[in-house]
């Protein structure tokens, strides 16, 4: 597992379903009376982790049922720390789609501005997060925000940004294939072959 993930941090060797089952039993009865207590506990587990599964547990703890009221802009600094210090796709993709996304739904205007700033960050993983934070939005996707967050990375040679662009466009194409086709044609010379291929994966070519 460590070799597959190219991880400096070792693994206990517990597969994801096992980690999820263990955490569900442990976390279901937890009660957090304040946002501060929830964030401190989540970050303590994250920062003290010696094995990768312990950081997975921290991510699961961040979504504990009794903390649902705390999933707002005040939680963003915590998620930002986890994204920047985690700095790998297995952490970042979950946090972006399943934590940043709901905050964006709740506070679209301020969160949209923040994601646009992240899209121009020097940090690769903040850029990736801004691109894929709407993966689960379907027809609710803010098209302007999606394209704005892609724009600064359009000509990047970084694999994880190219992959993110293709992935985000492919998901949007499930509900708006014409929009994505037009976008790809318009930016054909700027998009990498990987991003173009992923974006058009589920779009049937015209006869």
PDB file of N, CA and C in Angstrom, residues 52-135:
ATOM      1  N   UNK A  52      -0.798   6.294   7.596  1.00  0.00           N
ATOM      2  CA  UNK A  52      -1.687   6.967   6.651  1.00  0.00           C
ATOM      3  C   UNK A  52      -3.163   6.744   6.995  1.00  0.00           C
ATOM      4  N   UNK A  53      -3.503   5.574   7.479  1.00  0.00           N
ATOM      5  CA  UNK A  53      -4.902   5.313   7.831  1.00  0.00           C
ATOM      6  C   UNK A  53      -5.392   6.263   8.924  1.00  0.00           C
ATOM      7  N   UNK A  54      -4.469   6.741   9.771  1.00  0.00           N
ATOM      8  CA  UNK A  54      -4.873   7.670  10.825  1.00  0.00           C
ATOM      9  C   UNK A  54      -5.290   9.013  10.227  1.00  0.00           C
ATOM     10  N   UNK A  55      -4.675   9.395   9.129  1.00  0.00           N
ATOM     11  CA  UNK A  55      -5.113  10.613   8.444  1.00  0.00           C
ATOM     12  C   UNK A  55      -6.428  10.383   7.698  1.00  0.00           C
ATOM     13  N   UNK A  56      -6.615   9.173   7.180  1.00  0.00           N
ATOM     14  CA  UNK A  56      -7.924   8.861   6.613  1.00  0.00           C
ATOM     15  C   UNK A  56      -8.999   8.981   7.691  1.00  0.00           C
ATOM     16  N   UNK A  57      -8.680   8.521   8.880  1.00  0.00           N
ATOM     17  CA  UNK A  57      -9.627   8.611   9.997  1.00  0.00           C
ATOM     18  C   UNK A  57      -9.938  10.063  10.334  1.00  0.00           C
ATOM     19  N   UNK A  58      -8.937  10.915  10.280  1.00  0.00           N
ATOM     20  CA  UNK A  58      -9.150  12.332  10.530  1.00  0.00           C
ATOM     21  C   UNK A  58     -10.117  12.930   9.503  1.00  0.00           C
ATOM     22  N   UNK A  59      -9.950  12.541   8.247  1.00  0.00           N
ATOM     23  CA  UNK A  59     -10.862  13.025   7.207  1.00  0.00           C
ATOM     24  C   UNK A  59     -12.282  12.531   7.475  1.00  0.00           C
ATOM     25  N   UNK A  60     -12.424  11.283   7.893  1.00  0.00           N
ATOM     26  CA  UNK A  60     -13.745  10.753   8.228  1.00  0.00           C
ATOM     27  C   UNK A  60     -14.329  11.468   9.445  1.00  0.00           C
ATOM     28  N   UNK A  61     -13.490  11.765  10.419  1.00  0.00           N
ATOM     29  CA  UNK A  61     -13.952  12.486  11.598  1.00  0.00           C
ATOM     30  C   UNK A  61     -14.457  13.878  11.230  1.00  0.00           C
ATOM     31  N   UNK A  62     -13.850  14.488  10.221  1.00  0.00           N
ATOM     32  CA  UNK A  62     -14.274  15.830   9.815  1.00  0.00           C
ATOM     33  C   UNK A  62     -15.696  15.845   9.279  1.00  0.00           C
ATOM     34  N   UNK A  63     -16.227  14.679   8.945  1.00  0.00           N
ATOM     35  CA  UNK A  63     -17.591  14.584   8.400  1.00  0.00           C
ATOM     36  C   UNK A  63     -18.547  13.908   9.373  1.00  0.00           C
ATOM     37  N   UNK A  64     -18.169  13.839  10.649  1.00  0.00           N
ATOM     38  CA  UNK A  64     -19.022  13.182  11.628  1.00  0.00           C
ATOM     39  C   UNK A  64     -20.387  13.875  11.671  1.00  0.00           C
ATOM     40  N   UNK A  65     -21.427  13.085  11.864  1.00  0.00           N
ATOM     41  CA  UNK A  65     -22.804  13.575  11.761  1.00  0.00           C
ATOM     42  C   UNK A  65     -23.076  14.785  12.648  1.00  0.00           C
ATOM     43  N   UNK A  66     -22.596  14.763  13.863  1.00  0.00           N
ATOM     44  CA  UNK A  66     -22.924  15.842  14.800  1.00  0.00           C
ATOM     45  C   UNK A  66     -22.170  17.143  14.496  1.00  0.00           C
ATOM     46  N   UNK A  67     -21.283  17.110  13.522  1.00  0.00           N
ATOM     47  CA  UNK A  67     -20.569  18.329  13.140  1.00  0.00           C
ATOM     48  C   UNK A  67     -21.128  18.946  11.863  1.00  0.00           C
ATOM     49  N   UNK A  68     -22.276  18.469  11.407  1.00  0.00           N
ATOM     50  CA  UNK A  68     -22.819  18.962  10.136  1.00  0.00           C
ATOM     51  C   UNK A  68     -23.065  20.469  10.159  1.00  0.00           C
ATOM     52  N   UNK A  69     -23.440  21.002  11.319  1.00  0.00           N
ATOM     53  CA  UNK A  69     -23.706  22.437  11.413  1.00  0.00           C
ATOM     54  C   UNK A  69     -22.439  23.272  11.304  1.00  0.00           C
ATOM     55  N   UNK A  70     -21.289  22.632  11.459  1.00  0.00           N
ATOM     56  CA  UNK A  70     -20.016  23.352  11.441  1.00  0.00           C
ATOM     57  C   UNK A  70     -19.362  23.381  10.061  1.00  0.00           C
ATOM     58  N   UNK A  71     -20.025  22.773   9.072  1.00  0.00           N
ATOM     59  CA  UNK A  71     -19.446  22.707   7.723  1.00  0.00           C
ATOM     60  C   UNK A  71     -19.736  24.021   6.993  1.00  0.00           C
ATOM     61  N   UNK A  72     -18.960  25.018   7.335  1.00  0.00           N
ATOM     62  CA  UNK A  72     -19.152  26.337   6.746  1.00  0.00           C
ATOM     63  C   UNK A  72     -17.793  26.992   6.535  1.00  0.00           C
ATOM     64  N   UNK A  73     -17.790  28.261   6.188  1.00  0.00           N
ATOM     65  CA  UNK A  73     -16.534  28.937   5.863  1.00  0.00           C
ATOM     66  C   UNK A  73     -15.529  28.920   7.007  1.00  0.00           C
ATOM     67  N   UNK A  74     -16.016  28.839   8.237  1.00  0.00           N
ATOM     68  CA  UNK A  74     -15.091  28.825   9.372  1.00  0.00           C
ATOM     69  C   UNK A  74     -14.263  27.537   9.403  1.00  0.00           C
ATOM     70  N   UNK A  75     -14.722  26.493   8.711  1.00  0.00           N
ATOM     71  CA  UNK A  75     -13.978  25.225   8.652  1.00  0.00           C
ATOM     72  C   UNK A  75     -12.907  25.234   7.568  1.00  0.00           C
ATOM     73  N   UNK A  76     -12.928  26.233   6.707  1.00  0.00           N
ATOM     74  CA  UNK A  76     -12.021  26.232   5.561  1.00  0.00           C
ATOM     75  C   UNK A  76     -10.544  26.247   5.952  1.00  0.00           C
ATOM     76  N   UNK A  77     -10.119  27.020   6.945  1.00  0.00           N
ATOM     77  CA  UNK A  77      -8.692  26.970   7.315  1.00  0.00           C
ATOM     78  C   UNK A  77      -8.233  25.568   7.719  1.00  0.00           C
ATOM     79  N   UNK A  78      -9.109  24.814   8.378  1.00  0.00           N
ATOM     80  CA  UNK A  78      -8.758  23.441   8.731  1.00  0.00           C
ATOM     81  C   UNK A  78      -8.569  22.595   7.473  1.00  0.00           C
ATOM     82  N   UNK A  79      -9.507  22.685   6.546  1.00  0.00           N
ATOM     83  CA  UNK A  79      -9.390  21.897   5.323  1.00  0.00           C
ATOM     84  C   UNK A  79      -8.202  22.348   4.482  1.00  0.00           C
ATOM     85  N   UNK A  80      -7.918  23.641   4.493  1.00  0.00           N
ATOM     86  CA  UNK A  80      -6.758  24.145   3.761  1.00  0.00           C
ATOM     87  C   UNK A  80      -5.473  23.531   4.319  1.00  0.00           C
ATOM     88  N   UNK A  81      -5.352  23.482   5.638  1.00  0.00           N
ATOM     89  CA  UNK A  81      -4.165  22.864   6.236  1.00  0.00           C
ATOM     90  C   UNK A  81      -4.043  21.397   5.833  1.00  0.00           C
ATOM     91  N   UNK A  82      -5.157  20.683   5.852  1.00  0.00           N
ATOM     92  CA  UNK A  82      -5.124  19.266   5.511  1.00  0.00           C
ATOM     93  C   UNK A  82      -4.752  19.060   4.045  1.00  0.00           C
ATOM     94  N   UNK A  83      -5.234  19.926   3.179  1.00  0.00           N
ATOM     95  CA  UNK A  83      -4.914  19.825   1.749  1.00  0.00           C
ATOM     96  C   UNK A  83      -3.447  20.137   1.493  1.00  0.00           C
ATOM     97  N   UNK A  84      -2.942  21.201   2.100  1.00  0.00           N
ATOM     98  CA  UNK A  84      -1.572  21.633   1.847  1.00  0.00           C
ATOM     99  C   UNK A  84      -0.558  20.675   2.468  1.00  0.00           C
ATOM    100  N   UNK A  85      -0.817  20.228   3.679  1.00  0.00           N
ATOM    101  CA  UNK A  85       0.135  19.327   4.336  1.00  0.00           C
ATOM    102  C   UNK A  85      -0.036  17.884   3.880  1.00  0.00           C
ATOM    103  N   UNK A  86      -1.248  17.512   3.446  1.00  0.00           N
ATOM    104  CA  UNK A  86      -1.470  16.159   2.916  1.00  0.00           C
ATOM    105  C   UNK A  86      -0.802  15.987   1.571  1.00  0.00           C
ATOM    106  N   UNK A  87      -1.012  16.968   0.689  1.00  0.00           N
ATOM    107  CA  UNK A  87      -0.286  17.092  -0.578  1.00  0.00           C
ATOM    108  C   UNK A  87      -0.208  15.800  -1.382  1.00  0.00           C
ATOM    109  N   UNK A  88      -1.324  15.076  -1.445  1.00  0.00           N
ATOM    110  CA  UNK A  88      -1.398  13.914  -2.340  1.00  0.00           C
ATOM    111  C   UNK A  88      -2.860  13.653  -2.649  1.00  0.00           C
ATOM    112  N   UNK A  89      -3.100  12.997  -3.784  1.00  0.00           N
ATOM    113  CA  UNK A  89      -4.447  12.928  -4.320  1.00  0.00           C
ATOM    114  C   UNK A  89      -5.434  12.176  -3.432  1.00  0.00           C
ATOM    115  N   UNK A  90      -4.968  11.164  -2.683  1.00  0.00           N
ATOM    116  CA  UNK A  90      -5.923  10.379  -1.889  1.00  0.00           C
ATOM    117  C   UNK A  90      -6.558  11.204  -0.790  1.00  0.00           C
ATOM    118  N   UNK A  91      -5.813  12.160  -0.230  1.00  0.00           N
ATOM    119  CA  UNK A  91      -6.387  13.083   0.749  1.00  0.00           C
ATOM    120  C   UNK A  91      -7.166  14.195   0.047  1.00  0.00           C
ATOM    121  N   UNK A  92      -6.497  14.817  -0.900  1.00  0.00           N
ATOM    122  CA  UNK A  92      -6.994  16.062  -1.474  1.00  0.00           C
ATOM    123  C   UNK A  92      -8.311  15.881  -2.219  1.00  0.00           C
ATOM    124  N   UNK A  93      -8.446  14.796  -2.973  1.00  0.00           N
ATOM    125  CA  UNK A  93      -9.654  14.628  -3.783  1.00  0.00           C
ATOM    126  C   UNK A  93     -10.891  14.461  -2.918  1.00  0.00           C
ATOM    127  N   UNK A  94     -10.771  13.732  -1.824  1.00  0.00           N
ATOM    128  CA  UNK A  94     -11.900  13.584  -0.901  1.00  0.00           C
ATOM    129  C   UNK A  94     -12.247  14.912  -0.257  1.00  0.00           C
ATOM    130  N   UNK A  95     -11.244  15.620   0.210  1.00  0.00           N
ATOM    131  CA  UNK A  95     -11.480  16.902   0.864  1.00  0.00           C
ATOM    132  C   UNK A  95     -12.085  17.917  -0.104  1.00  0.00           C
ATOM    133  N   UNK A  96     -11.602  17.947  -1.332  1.00  0.00           N
ATOM    134  CA  UNK A  96     -12.100  18.919  -2.302  1.00  0.00           C
ATOM    135  C   UNK A  96     -13.557  18.656  -2.670  1.00  0.00           C
ATOM    136  N   UNK A  97     -13.857  17.425  -3.057  1.00  0.00           N
ATOM    137  CA  UNK A  97     -15.204  17.108  -3.533  1.00  0.00           C
ATOM    138  C   UNK A  97     -16.224  17.010  -2.408  1.00  0.00           C
ATOM    139  N   UNK A  98     -15.818  16.460  -1.254  1.00  0.00           N
ATOM    140  CA  UNK A  98     -16.779  16.143  -0.202  1.00  0.00           C
ATOM    141  C   UNK A  98     -16.782  17.094   0.983  1.00  0.00           C
ATOM    142  N   UNK A  99     -15.820  18.010   1.056  1.00  0.00           N
ATOM    143  CA  UNK A  99     -15.807  18.993   2.132  1.00  0.00           C
ATOM    144  C   UNK A  99     -15.893  20.410   1.572  1.00  0.00           C
ATOM    145  N   UNK A 100     -15.029  20.742   0.615  1.00  0.00           N
ATOM    146  CA  UNK A 100     -15.114  22.076   0.027  1.00  0.00           C
ATOM    147  C   UNK A 100     -16.398  22.250  -0.781  1.00  0.00           C
ATOM    148  N   UNK A 101     -16.782  21.207  -1.494  1.00  0.00           N
ATOM    149  CA  UNK A 101     -18.000  21.290  -2.305  1.00  0.00           C
ATOM    150  C   UNK A 101     -19.224  21.697  -1.501  1.00  0.00           C
ATOM    151  N   UNK A 102     -19.531  21.021  -0.379  1.00  0.00           N
ATOM    152  CA  UNK A 102     -20.686  21.427   0.424  1.00  0.00           C
ATOM    153  C   UNK A 102     -20.589  22.850   0.971  1.00  0.00           C
ATOM    154  N   UNK A 103     -19.385  23.308   1.309  1.00  0.00           N
ATOM    155  CA  UNK A 103     -19.240  24.687   1.765  1.00  0.00           C
ATOM    156  C   UNK A 103     -19.546  25.651   0.617  1.00  0.00           C
ATOM    157  N   UNK A 104     -19.117  25.294  -0.584  1.00  0.00           N
ATOM    158  CA  UNK A 104     -19.421  26.110  -1.755  1.00  0.00           C
ATOM    159  C   UNK A 104     -20.926  26.187  -1.986  1.00  0.00           C
ATOM    160  N   UNK A 105     -21.625  25.090  -1.818  1.00  0.00           N
ATOM    161  CA  UNK A 105     -23.086  25.101  -1.973  1.00  0.00           C
ATOM    162  C   UNK A 105     -23.728  26.027  -0.943  1.00  0.00           C
ATOM    163  N   UNK A 106     -23.203  26.003   0.269  1.00  0.00           N
ATOM    164  CA  UNK A 106     -23.793  26.781   1.358  1.00  0.00           C
ATOM    165  C   UNK A 106     -23.488  28.272   1.209  1.00  0.00           C
ATOM    166  N   UNK A 107     -22.282  28.579   0.735  1.00  0.00           N
ATOM    167  CA  UNK A 107     -21.856  29.991   0.637  1.00  0.00           C
ATOM    168  C   UNK A 107     -21.231  30.224  -0.732  1.00  0.00           C
ATOM    169  N   UNK A 108     -22.039  30.209  -1.790  1.00  0.00           N
ATOM    170  CA  UNK A 108     -21.478  30.216  -3.146  1.00  0.00           C
ATOM    171  C   UNK A 108     -20.645  31.449  -3.484  1.00  0.00           C
ATOM    172  N   UNK A 109     -21.083  32.629  -3.082  1.00  0.00           N
ATOM    173  CA  UNK A 109     -20.348  33.828  -3.492  1.00  0.00           C
ATOM    174  C   UNK A 109     -18.987  33.955  -2.804  1.00  0.00           C
ATOM    175  N   UNK A 110     -18.929  33.944  -1.463  1.00  0.00           N
ATOM    176  CA  UNK A 110     -17.591  34.070  -0.851  1.00  0.00           C
ATOM    177  C   UNK A 110     -16.693  32.874  -1.122  1.00  0.00           C
ATOM    178  N   UNK A 111     -17.272  31.672  -1.140  1.00  0.00           N
ATOM    179  CA  UNK A 111     -16.457  30.491  -1.399  1.00  0.00           C
ATOM    180  C   UNK A 111     -15.964  30.485  -2.843  1.00  0.00           C
ATOM    181  N   UNK A 112     -16.796  30.960  -3.758  1.00  0.00           N
ATOM    182  CA  UNK A 112     -16.380  31.060  -5.148  1.00  0.00           C
ATOM    183  C   UNK A 112     -15.192  31.985  -5.305  1.00  0.00           C
ATOM    184  N   UNK A 113     -15.192  33.087  -4.586  1.00  0.00           N
ATOM    185  CA  UNK A 113     -14.061  34.017  -4.640  1.00  0.00           C
ATOM    186  C   UNK A 113     -12.798  33.355  -4.097  1.00  0.00           C
ATOM    187  N   UNK A 114     -12.956  32.596  -3.029  1.00  0.00           N
ATOM    188  CA  UNK A 114     -11.809  31.908  -2.440  1.00  0.00           C
ATOM    189  C   UNK A 114     -11.262  30.859  -3.414  1.00  0.00           C
ATOM    190  N   UNK A 115     -12.149  30.102  -4.052  1.00  0.00           N
ATOM    191  CA  UNK A 115     -11.694  29.089  -4.997  1.00  0.00           C
ATOM    192  C   UNK A 115     -10.980  29.725  -6.191  1.00  0.00           C
ATOM    193  N   UNK A 116     -11.428  30.890  -6.607  1.00  0.00           N
ATOM    194  CA  UNK A 116     -10.719  31.583  -7.689  1.00  0.00           C
ATOM    195  C   UNK A 116      -9.314  31.986  -7.245  1.00  0.00           C
ATOM    196  N   UNK A 117      -9.177  32.390  -5.996  1.00  0.00           N
ATOM    197  CA  UNK A 117      -7.834  32.707  -5.492  1.00  0.00           C
ATOM    198  C   UNK A 117      -6.979  31.448  -5.407  1.00  0.00           C
ATOM    199  N   UNK A 118      -7.582  30.369  -4.939  1.00  0.00           N
ATOM    200  CA  UNK A 118      -6.844  29.105  -4.852  1.00  0.00           C
ATOM    201  C   UNK A 118      -6.383  28.651  -6.238  1.00  0.00           C
ATOM    202  N   UNK A 119      -7.169  28.930  -7.249  1.00  0.00           N
ATOM    203  CA  UNK A 119      -6.819  28.462  -8.604  1.00  0.00           C
ATOM    204  C   UNK A 119      -5.538  29.109  -9.113  1.00  0.00           C
ATOM    205  N   UNK A 120      -5.135  30.197  -8.475  1.00  0.00           N
ATOM    206  CA  UNK A 120      -3.897  30.886  -8.860  1.00  0.00           C
ATOM    207  C   UNK A 120      -2.800  30.719  -7.817  1.00  0.00           C
ATOM    208  N   UNK A 121      -3.016  29.824  -6.903  1.00  0.00           N
ATOM    209  CA  UNK A 121      -2.054  29.605  -5.823  1.00  0.00           C
ATOM    210  C   UNK A 121      -0.764  28.980  -6.341  1.00  0.00           C
ATOM    211  N   UNK A 122       0.307  29.209  -5.616  1.00  0.00           N
ATOM    212  CA  UNK A 122       1.559  28.515  -5.920  1.00  0.00           C
ATOM    213  C   UNK A 122       1.504  27.053  -5.494  1.00  0.00           C
ATOM    214  N   UNK A 123       0.505  26.719  -4.687  1.00  0.00           N
ATOM    215  CA  UNK A 123       0.366  25.350  -4.191  1.00  0.00           C
ATOM    216  C   UNK A 123      -0.449  24.513  -5.181  1.00  0.00           C
ATOM    217  N   UNK A 124       0.171  23.482  -5.695  1.00  0.00           N
ATOM    218  CA  UNK A 124      -0.462  22.591  -6.671  1.00  0.00           C
ATOM    219  C   UNK A 124      -1.786  22.041  -6.170  1.00  0.00           C
ATOM    220  N   UNK A 125      -1.855  21.649  -4.910  1.00  0.00           N
ATOM    221  CA  UNK A 125      -3.020  20.934  -4.395  1.00  0.00           C
ATOM    222  C   UNK A 125      -4.195  21.873  -4.130  1.00  0.00           C
ATOM    223  N   UNK A 126      -3.906  23.127  -3.830  1.00  0.00           N
ATOM    224  CA  UNK A 126      -4.989  24.105  -3.732  1.00  0.00           C
ATOM    225  C   UNK A 126      -5.564  24.370  -5.123  1.00  0.00           C
ATOM    226  N   UNK A 127      -4.705  24.430  -6.113  1.00  0.00           N
ATOM    227  CA  UNK A 127      -5.190  24.585  -7.486  1.00  0.00           C
ATOM    228  C   UNK A 127      -6.078  23.408  -7.885  1.00  0.00           C
ATOM    229  N   UNK A 128      -5.598  22.204  -7.620  1.00  0.00           N
ATOM    230  CA  UNK A 128      -6.381  21.016  -7.967  1.00  0.00           C
ATOM    231  C   UNK A 128      -7.727  21.035  -7.248  1.00  0.00           C
ATOM    232  N   UNK A 129      -7.718  21.413  -5.987  1.00  0.00           N
ATOM    233  CA  UNK A 129      -8.954  21.449  -5.200  1.00  0.00           C
ATOM    234  C   UNK A 129      -9.966  22.417  -5.795  1.00  0.00           C
ATOM    235  N   UNK A 130      -9.497  23.581  -6.241  1.00  0.00           N
ATOM    236  CA  UNK A 130     -10.420  24.565  -6.812  1.00  0.00           C
ATOM    237  C   UNK A 130     -11.062  24.038  -8.095  1.00  0.00           C
ATOM    238  N   UNK A 131     -10.314  23.249  -8.847  1.00  0.00           N
ATOM    239  CA  UNK A 131     -10.822  22.718 -10.114  1.00  0.00           C
ATOM    240  C   UNK A 131     -11.872  21.622  -9.892  1.00  0.00           C
ATOM    241  N   UNK A 132     -11.655  20.776  -8.894  1.00  0.00           N
ATOM    242  CA  UNK A 132     -12.535  19.604  -8.723  1.00  0.00           C
ATOM    243  C   UNK A 132     -13.553  19.749  -7.601  1.00  0.00           C
ATOM    244  N   UNK A 133     -13.652  20.915  -6.989  1.00  0.00           N
ATOM    245  CA  UNK A 133     -14.583  21.048  -5.854  1.00  0.00           C
ATOM    246  C   UNK A 133     -16.045  20.910  -6.266  1.00  0.00           C
ATOM    247  N   UNK A 134     -16.353  21.022  -7.572  1.00  0.00           N
ATOM    248  CA  UNK A 134     -17.745  20.897  -8.032  1.00  0.00           C
ATOM    249  C   UNK A 134     -18.027  19.540  -8.687  1.00  0.00           C
ATOM    250  N   UNK A 135     -17.203  18.567  -8.448  1.00  0.00           N
ATOM    251  CA  UNK A 135     -17.369  17.273  -9.114  1.00  0.00           C
ATOM    252  C   UNK A 135     -18.757  16.691  -8.955  1.00  0.00           C
TER     253      UNK A 135
END
